[in-house]
Amino acid sequence: MARRKKRQAGDPNGVKDFRFEEAKRKNNPPAGLAPTYETARERETRHYAYDPHLDPALQFDPQRAKIEALIDRGLTAGTLE
Protein backbone atom coordinates (compact mmCIF):
# COMPACT_ATOMS: atom_id res chain seq x y z
CA MET A 1 0.00 0.00 0.00
CA ALA A 2 1.34 3.42 -0.91
CA ARG A 3 2.16 5.87 1.85
CA ARG A 4 0.35 9.15 2.14
CA LYS A 5 2.16 12.37 1.41
CA LYS A 6 3.29 14.32 4.46
CA ARG A 7 1.47 17.58 5.03
CA GLN A 8 3.47 20.73 4.78
CA ALA A 9 3.58 23.30 7.61
CA GLY A 10 1.60 25.80 5.53
CA ASP A 11 -1.14 23.30 4.67
CA PRO A 12 -4.56 24.93 5.27
CA ASN A 13 -6.06 21.61 6.49
CA GLY A 14 -3.30 20.98 9.04
CA VAL A 15 -3.37 21.56 12.77
CA LYS A 16 -3.03 25.16 13.87
CA ASP A 17 -1.62 26.62 17.06
CA PHE A 18 -4.01 29.03 18.74
CA ARG A 19 -2.52 31.93 20.70
CA PHE A 20 -4.78 34.35 22.53
CA GLU A 21 -2.74 37.40 23.42
CA GLU A 22 -5.67 39.05 25.23
CA ALA A 23 -6.14 36.07 27.56
CA LYS A 24 -6.41 36.77 31.28
CA ARG A 25 -4.40 33.72 32.37
CA LYS A 26 -0.98 34.36 30.90
CA ASN A 27 0.73 31.66 32.97
CA ASN A 28 -1.04 28.73 31.26
CA PRO A 29 1.55 26.60 29.47
CA PRO A 30 0.92 25.64 25.85
CA ALA A 31 -0.61 22.20 25.39
CA GLY A 32 2.70 20.67 24.33
CA LEU A 33 4.44 21.76 27.53
CA ALA A 34 1.70 20.85 30.01
CA PRO A 35 2.17 17.51 31.79
CA THR A 36 -0.09 14.75 30.57
CA TYR A 37 -1.82 11.97 32.46
CA GLU A 38 0.51 9.37 30.96
CA THR A 39 3.71 11.04 32.14
CA ALA A 40 2.31 11.56 35.64
CA ARG A 41 1.19 7.93 35.72
CA GLU A 42 4.65 6.66 34.77
CA ARG A 43 6.25 8.43 37.72
CA GLU A 44 3.71 7.13 40.24
CA THR A 45 4.02 3.38 39.79
CA ARG A 46 2.34 1.43 42.54
CA HIS A 47 3.80 -1.68 44.11
CA TYR A 48 1.46 -4.10 45.83
CA ALA A 49 2.45 -6.60 48.48
CA TYR A 50 0.56 -9.45 46.85
CA ASP A 51 0.73 -11.37 43.61
CA PRO A 52 -2.51 -10.81 41.64
CA HIS A 53 -2.04 -14.19 39.95
CA LEU A 54 -2.47 -16.12 43.22
CA ASP A 55 -5.78 -16.89 44.88
CA PRO A 56 -6.49 -14.89 48.04
CA ALA A 57 -5.85 -16.70 51.31
CA LEU A 58 -8.38 -16.62 54.13
CA GLN A 59 -7.03 -15.20 57.37
CA PHE A 60 -8.52 -15.85 60.79
CA ASP A 61 -8.43 -13.09 63.42
CA PRO A 62 -8.77 -14.68 66.88
CA GLN A 63 -9.10 -11.32 68.66
CA ARG A 64 -12.14 -10.43 66.56
CA ALA A 65 -13.70 -13.82 67.31
CA LYS A 66 -13.29 -13.16 71.05
CA ILE A 67 -14.95 -9.75 70.75
CA GLU A 68 -17.83 -11.18 68.73
CA ALA A 69 -18.36 -13.91 71.34
CA LEU A 70 -18.35 -11.26 74.11
CA ILE A 71 -20.94 -9.20 72.23
CA ASP A 72 -23.13 -12.28 71.68
CA ARG A 73 -22.98 -13.13 75.41
CA GLY A 74 -23.89 -9.55 76.26
CA LEU A 75 -26.88 -9.53 73.91
CA THR A 76 -28.25 -12.83 75.22
CA ALA A 77 -27.73 -11.92 78.90
CA GLY A 78 -30.83 -11.08 80.89
CA THR A 79 -29.17 -8.38 83.02
CA LEU A 80 -26.20 -6.06 82.68
CA GLU A 81 -24.28 -7.78 85.49
Short mmCIF file of C-alpha atoms in Angstrom, two decimals, residues 73-81:
data_model
loop_
_atom_site.label_atom_id
_atom_site.label_comp_id
_atom_site.label_asym_id
_atom_site.label_seq_id
_atom_site.Cartn_x
_atom_site.Cartn_y
_atom_site.Cartn_z
CA ARG A 73 -22.98 -13.13 75.41
CA GLY A 74 -23.89 -9.55 76.26
CA LEU A 75 -26.88 -9.53 73.91
CA THR A 76 -28.25 -12.83 75.22
CA ALA A 77 -27.73 -11.92 78.90
CA GLY A 78 -30.83 -11.08 80.89
CA THR A 79 -29.17 -8.38 83.02
CA LEU A 80 -26.20 -6.06 82.68
CA GLU A 81 -24.28 -7.78 85.49
#
